[in-house]
XYZ file of C-alpha atoms in Angstrom:
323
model
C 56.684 -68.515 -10.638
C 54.243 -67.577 -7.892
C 53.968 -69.427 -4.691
C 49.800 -71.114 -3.564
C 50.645 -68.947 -0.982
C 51.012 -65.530 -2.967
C 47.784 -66.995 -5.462
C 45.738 -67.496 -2.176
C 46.970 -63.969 -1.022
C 45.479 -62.393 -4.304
C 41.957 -64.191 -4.106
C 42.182 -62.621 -0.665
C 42.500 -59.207 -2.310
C 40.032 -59.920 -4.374
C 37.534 -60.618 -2.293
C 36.825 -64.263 -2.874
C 36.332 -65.248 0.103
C 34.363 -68.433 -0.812
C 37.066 -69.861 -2.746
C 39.787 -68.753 -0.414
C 38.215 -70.502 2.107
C 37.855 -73.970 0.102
C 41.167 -74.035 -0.640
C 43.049 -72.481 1.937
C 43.676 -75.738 3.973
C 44.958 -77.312 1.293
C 47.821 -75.001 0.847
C 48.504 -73.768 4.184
C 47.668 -76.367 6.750
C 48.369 -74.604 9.694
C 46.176 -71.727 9.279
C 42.861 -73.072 10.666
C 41.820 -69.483 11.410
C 41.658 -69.254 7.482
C 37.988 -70.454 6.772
C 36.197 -69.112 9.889
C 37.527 -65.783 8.843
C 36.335 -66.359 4.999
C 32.923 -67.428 6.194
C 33.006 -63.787 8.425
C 33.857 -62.105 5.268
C 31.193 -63.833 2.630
C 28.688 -63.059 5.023
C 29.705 -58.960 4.659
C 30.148 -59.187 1.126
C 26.299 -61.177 0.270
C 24.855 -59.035 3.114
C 23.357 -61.739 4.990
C 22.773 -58.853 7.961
C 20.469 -61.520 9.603
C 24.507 -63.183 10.541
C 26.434 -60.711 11.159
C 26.197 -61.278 14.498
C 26.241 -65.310 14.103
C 28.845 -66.541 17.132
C 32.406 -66.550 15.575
C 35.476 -67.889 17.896
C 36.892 -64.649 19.156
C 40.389 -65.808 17.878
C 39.190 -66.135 14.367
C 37.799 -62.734 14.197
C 39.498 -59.778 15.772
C 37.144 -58.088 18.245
C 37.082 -54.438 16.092
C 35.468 -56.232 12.822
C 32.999 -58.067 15.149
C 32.152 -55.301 16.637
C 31.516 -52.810 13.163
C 29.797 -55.954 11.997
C 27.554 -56.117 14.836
C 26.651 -52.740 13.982
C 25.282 -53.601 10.695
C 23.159 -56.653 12.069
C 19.123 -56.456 12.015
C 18.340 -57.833 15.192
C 16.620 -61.031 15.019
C 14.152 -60.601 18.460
C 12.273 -57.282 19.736
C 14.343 -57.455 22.615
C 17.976 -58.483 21.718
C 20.963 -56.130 21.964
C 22.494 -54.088 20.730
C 20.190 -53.094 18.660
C 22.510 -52.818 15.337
C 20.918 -51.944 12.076
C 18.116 -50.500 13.815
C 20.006 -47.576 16.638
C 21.357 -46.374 13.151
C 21.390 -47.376 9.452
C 24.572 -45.341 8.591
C 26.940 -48.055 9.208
C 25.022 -50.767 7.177
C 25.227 -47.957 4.401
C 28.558 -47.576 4.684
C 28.802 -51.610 3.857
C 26.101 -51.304 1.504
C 28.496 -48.772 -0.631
C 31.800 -50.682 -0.170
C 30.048 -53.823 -1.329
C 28.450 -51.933 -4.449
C 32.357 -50.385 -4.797
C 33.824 -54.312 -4.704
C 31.016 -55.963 -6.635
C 31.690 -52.677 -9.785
C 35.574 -53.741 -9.374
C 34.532 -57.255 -9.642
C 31.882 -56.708 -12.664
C 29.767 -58.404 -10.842
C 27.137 -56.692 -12.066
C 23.977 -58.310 -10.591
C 24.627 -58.697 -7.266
C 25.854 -54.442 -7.176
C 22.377 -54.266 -8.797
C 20.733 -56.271 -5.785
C 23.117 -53.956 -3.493
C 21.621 -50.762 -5.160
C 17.863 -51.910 -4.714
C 18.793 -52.798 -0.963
C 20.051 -49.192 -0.617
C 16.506 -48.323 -2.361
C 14.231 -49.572 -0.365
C 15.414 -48.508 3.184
C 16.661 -45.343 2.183
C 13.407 -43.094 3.491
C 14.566 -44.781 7.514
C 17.980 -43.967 6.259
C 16.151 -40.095 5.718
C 13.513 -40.251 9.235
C 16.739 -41.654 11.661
C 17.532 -37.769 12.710
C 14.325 -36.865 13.713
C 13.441 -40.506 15.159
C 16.576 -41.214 16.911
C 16.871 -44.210 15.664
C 16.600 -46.512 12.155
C 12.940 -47.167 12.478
C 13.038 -49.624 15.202
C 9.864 -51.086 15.765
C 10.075 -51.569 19.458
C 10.518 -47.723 19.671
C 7.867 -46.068 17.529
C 6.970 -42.438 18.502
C 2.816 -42.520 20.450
C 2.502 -40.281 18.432
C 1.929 -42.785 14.957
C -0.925 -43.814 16.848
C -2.536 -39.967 18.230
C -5.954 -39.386 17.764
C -6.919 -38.615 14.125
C -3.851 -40.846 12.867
C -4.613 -43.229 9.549
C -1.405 -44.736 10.189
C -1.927 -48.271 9.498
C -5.441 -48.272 9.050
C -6.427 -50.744 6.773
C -9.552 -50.209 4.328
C -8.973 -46.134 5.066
C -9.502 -44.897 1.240
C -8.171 -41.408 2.522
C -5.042 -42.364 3.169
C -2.191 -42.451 0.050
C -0.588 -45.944 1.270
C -0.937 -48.607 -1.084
C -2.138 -51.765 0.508
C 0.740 -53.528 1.346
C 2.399 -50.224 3.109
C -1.109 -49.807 5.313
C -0.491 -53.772 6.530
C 3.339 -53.411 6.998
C 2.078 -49.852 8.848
C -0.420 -51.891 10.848
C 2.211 -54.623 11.429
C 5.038 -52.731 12.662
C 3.163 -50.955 15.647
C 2.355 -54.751 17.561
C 5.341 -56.567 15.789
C 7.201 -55.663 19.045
C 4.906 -57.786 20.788
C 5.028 -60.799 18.710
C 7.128 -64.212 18.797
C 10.641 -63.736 17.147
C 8.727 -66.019 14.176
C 6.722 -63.363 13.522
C 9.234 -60.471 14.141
C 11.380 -61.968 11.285
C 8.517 -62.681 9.403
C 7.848 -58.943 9.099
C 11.956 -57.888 8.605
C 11.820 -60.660 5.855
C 8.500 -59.228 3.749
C 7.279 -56.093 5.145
C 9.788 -53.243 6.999
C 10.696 -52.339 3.587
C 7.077 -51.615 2.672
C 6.669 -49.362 6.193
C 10.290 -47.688 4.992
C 8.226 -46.602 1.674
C 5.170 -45.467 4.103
C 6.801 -43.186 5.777
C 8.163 -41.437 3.294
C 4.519 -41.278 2.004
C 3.819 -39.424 5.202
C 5.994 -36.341 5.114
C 6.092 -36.066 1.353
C 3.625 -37.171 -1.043
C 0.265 -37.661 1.223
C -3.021 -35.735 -0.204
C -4.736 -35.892 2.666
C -2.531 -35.464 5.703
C -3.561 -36.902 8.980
C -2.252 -36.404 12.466
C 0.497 -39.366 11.972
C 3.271 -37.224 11.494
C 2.546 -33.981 14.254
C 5.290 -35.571 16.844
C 7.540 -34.200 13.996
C 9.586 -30.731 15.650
C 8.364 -27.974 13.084
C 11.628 -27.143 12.805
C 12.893 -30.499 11.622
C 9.662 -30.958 9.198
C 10.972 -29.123 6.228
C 14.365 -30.886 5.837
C 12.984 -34.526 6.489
C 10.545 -33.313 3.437
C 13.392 -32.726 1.058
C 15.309 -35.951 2.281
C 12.247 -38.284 1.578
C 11.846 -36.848 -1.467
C 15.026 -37.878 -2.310
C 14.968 -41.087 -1.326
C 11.211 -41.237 -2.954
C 13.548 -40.236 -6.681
C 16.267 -42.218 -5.946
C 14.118 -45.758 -5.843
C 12.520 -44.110 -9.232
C 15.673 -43.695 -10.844
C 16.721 -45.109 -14.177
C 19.775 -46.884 -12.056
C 16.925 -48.245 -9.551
C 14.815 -49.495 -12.762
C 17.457 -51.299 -14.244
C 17.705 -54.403 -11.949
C 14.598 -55.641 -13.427
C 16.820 -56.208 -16.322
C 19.047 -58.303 -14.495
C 18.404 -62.357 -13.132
C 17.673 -61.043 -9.793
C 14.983 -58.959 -11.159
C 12.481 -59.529 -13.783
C 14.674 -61.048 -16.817
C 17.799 -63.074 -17.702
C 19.975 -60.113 -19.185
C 23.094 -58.553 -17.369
C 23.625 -55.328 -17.495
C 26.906 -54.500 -19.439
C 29.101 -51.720 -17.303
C 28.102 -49.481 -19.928
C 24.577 -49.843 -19.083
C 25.081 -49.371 -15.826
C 26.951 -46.001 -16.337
C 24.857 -44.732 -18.784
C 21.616 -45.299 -16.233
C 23.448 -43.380 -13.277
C 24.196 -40.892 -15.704
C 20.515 -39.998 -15.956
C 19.660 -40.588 -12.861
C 22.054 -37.658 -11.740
C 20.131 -35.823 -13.454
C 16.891 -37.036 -12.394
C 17.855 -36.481 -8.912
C 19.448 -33.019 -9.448
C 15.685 -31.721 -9.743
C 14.775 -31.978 -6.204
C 15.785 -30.210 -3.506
C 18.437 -32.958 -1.922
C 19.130 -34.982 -4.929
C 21.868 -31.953 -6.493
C 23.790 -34.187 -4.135
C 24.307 -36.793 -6.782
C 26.174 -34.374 -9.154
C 29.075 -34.448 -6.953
C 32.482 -35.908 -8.208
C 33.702 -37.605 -4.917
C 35.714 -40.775 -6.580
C 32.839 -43.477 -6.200
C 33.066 -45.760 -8.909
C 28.932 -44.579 -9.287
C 29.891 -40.891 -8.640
C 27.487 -38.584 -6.505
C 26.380 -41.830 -4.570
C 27.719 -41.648 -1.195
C 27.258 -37.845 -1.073
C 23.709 -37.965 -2.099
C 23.624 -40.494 0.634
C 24.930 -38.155 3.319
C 22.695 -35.693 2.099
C 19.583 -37.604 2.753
C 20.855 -38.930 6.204
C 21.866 -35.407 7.151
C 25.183 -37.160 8.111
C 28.397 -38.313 6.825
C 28.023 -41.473 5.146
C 31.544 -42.836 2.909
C 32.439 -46.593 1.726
C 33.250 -48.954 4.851
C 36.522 -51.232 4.991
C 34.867 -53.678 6.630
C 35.697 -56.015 3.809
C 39.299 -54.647 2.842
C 40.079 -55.397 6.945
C 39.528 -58.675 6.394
C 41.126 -58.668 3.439
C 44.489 -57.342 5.194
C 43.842 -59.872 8.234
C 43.891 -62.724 5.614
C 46.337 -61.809 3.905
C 48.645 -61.381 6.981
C 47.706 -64.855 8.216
C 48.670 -66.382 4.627
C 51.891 -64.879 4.605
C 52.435 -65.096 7.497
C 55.612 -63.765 9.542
C-alpha cells in the first residue's frame, strides 16, 4: 500500500502544487519548507510574472530557481532591477513552453490555451529583442521612435495603419517611464501587449511607412520583416483562434485534445507560407510539434522548454522523502 508520503511525492510530480501545499503539513510535519516552496511553484505554473520576484525566505527556495525566476519577472517600477522579462523575453518563453508542455500532460486544456495566447501577444518583442537589445523595455526606447517625420503614437493620424488602441499604447509607452509605478502597471496590465502588436505593424504590414522605424541597421531590416510576420501569422492561427472557444475566451466549451491537435495541425500549415513560419513543420518532440523551433526562429535564438517547474518538482520531492 503506498505511504502519504509517496502520494504527496506523486502530486509533486504532477505538478499540483496547490494541493501539495494544503496537505503537506498534515502528513509530514516537519517539513515547513513544504508550502513556501509550493506557493514558489504555483506562481511559475499560473504565470503570475508580476511575483516571481515576490520575497521568498532564501532557505525555502534555493538561490538558482530564484534567480531563473527572477529572470522571467516584469518589473513592477521603471526603475527596479534587474530588469527581468524586459533585458530579454527568451527565458519567460522558455516557461511559457514548459507550462503549455505540463498543462497538455495535465489536459488542462484551458489554461495551455491562455498559455498559447500569452505566447501570442508578445511574440512580435519576442521578434524586435535582437535589433533592440532588449524585450521592449519602455524605459529604453530607441530616439529614434520619436525622429522627425515619426507617426509613432500619434493619435488621430489617419495615415498611420495602427488601430486605435495600438496608437494610445504607442503614445503611452514613450512617457510611461516617467509615470508613478500606478500607472506603469496600469499600462503592463492593459496596454504593452497592444504596443507588442504595433510594432510589428511597423516593419511589416504599414502602407504608409513613416520615419519610426529608420534607427533599424539596413542590414538587420529584412530578417526582423520575416520574424514579425511570423509572429503577425502565428496570433492568426487556427491554434490562436481557438481559445475563444474555451471559458477563458469567448464561450463555455473546452477544447477536446483532439481539437487542439487538429487546430495546430493547420496552423503548421498556415505558418509554413511565410518566410519564418516553415519553422513550425519541424518534428522536435513538443507535445504541439514545430512550437519551440518556430519560436527560435522568430527570436533568432535558441529558445527550448524550461525546467523551472520540474526543479521544483525534484526539490519537493527530495524534501518529502527525505534522507
Amino acid at each position: 500500500m503506498d505511504s502519504p508520503r509517496h502520494l504527496l511525492a506523486e502530486l509533486a510530480r504532477r505538478h499540483a502544487f496547490a494541493d501539495l501545499g494544503a496537505l503537506a503539513p498534515k502528513v509530514v510535519p516537519e517539513a515547513v519548507l513544504i508550502p513556501p516552496l509550493c506557493e514558489f511553484g504555483q506562481r511559475l505554473l499560473t504565470l503570475d510574472a508580476e511575483d516571481f520576484a515576490a520575497e521568498v525566505d532564501a532557505k525555502t527556495v534555493p538561490a538558482g530557481l530564484r534567480r531563473r525566476a527572477r529572470d522571467c519577472h516584469m518589473p513592477q517600477t521603471a526603475r527596479e532591477q534587474p530588469r527581468g522579462a524586459l533585458a530579454s523575453l527568451r527565458p519567460a518563453y522558455g516557461l511559457l513552453l514548459e507550462v503549455i508542455k505540463v498543462r497538455w500532460e495535465r489536459r488542462e486544456l484551458s489554461s495551455m490555451m491562455a498559455a498559447v495566447h500569452i505566447a501570442a501577444e508578445y511574440l512580435p518583442l519576442l521578434a524586435f529583442e535582437p535589433v533592440l537589445g532588449h524585450a521592449g523595455d519602455p524605459a529604453r526606447w530607441p530616439e529614434g521612435l520619436r525622429a522627425e517625420g515619426s507617426r509613432f503614437g500619434a493619435i488621430g493620424d489617419r495615415e498611420c495603419d495602427h488601430t486605435k488602441p495600438e496608437k494610445s499604447a504607442a503614445d503611452r509607452t514613450l512617457r510611461v517611464a516617467q509615470e508613478p509605478p500606478t500607472g506603469w502597471r496600469a499600462y503592463f496590465d492593459r496596454q504593452h501587449s497592444q504596443l507588442a502588436g504595433a510594432l510589428a505593424t511597423c516593419v511589416a504590414r504599414c502602407r504608409t511607412p513613416c520615419t519610426a522605424m529608420d534607427w533599424v541597421p539596413a542590414e538587420a531590416r529584412a530578417g526582423l520583416v520575416d520574424r514579425c510576420k511570423a509572429a503577425r501569422a502565428f496570433a492568426d492561427t487556427p491554434l490562436v483562434r481557438l481559445r475563444h472557444a474555451a471559458p477563458v475566451g469567448h464561450g463555455f466549451g473546452v477544447p477536446s485534445p483532439e481539437e487542439v491537435q487538429e487546430a495546430w495541425s493547420r496552423s503548421r500549415l498556415h505558418l509554413a507560407r511565410g518566410d519564418a513560419g516553415p519553422a513550425a513543420l519541424t518534428e522536435d518532440g513538443f507535445p504541439l510539434p514545430g512550437l519551440p523551433t518556430l519560436f527560435s526562429a522568430v527570436a533568432a535564438a535558441p529558445i527550448r522548454p524550461a525546467t523551472l517547474l520540474a526543479d521544483v518538482t525534484a526539490h519537493l520531492v527530495r524534501l518529502i522523502e527525505g534522507p
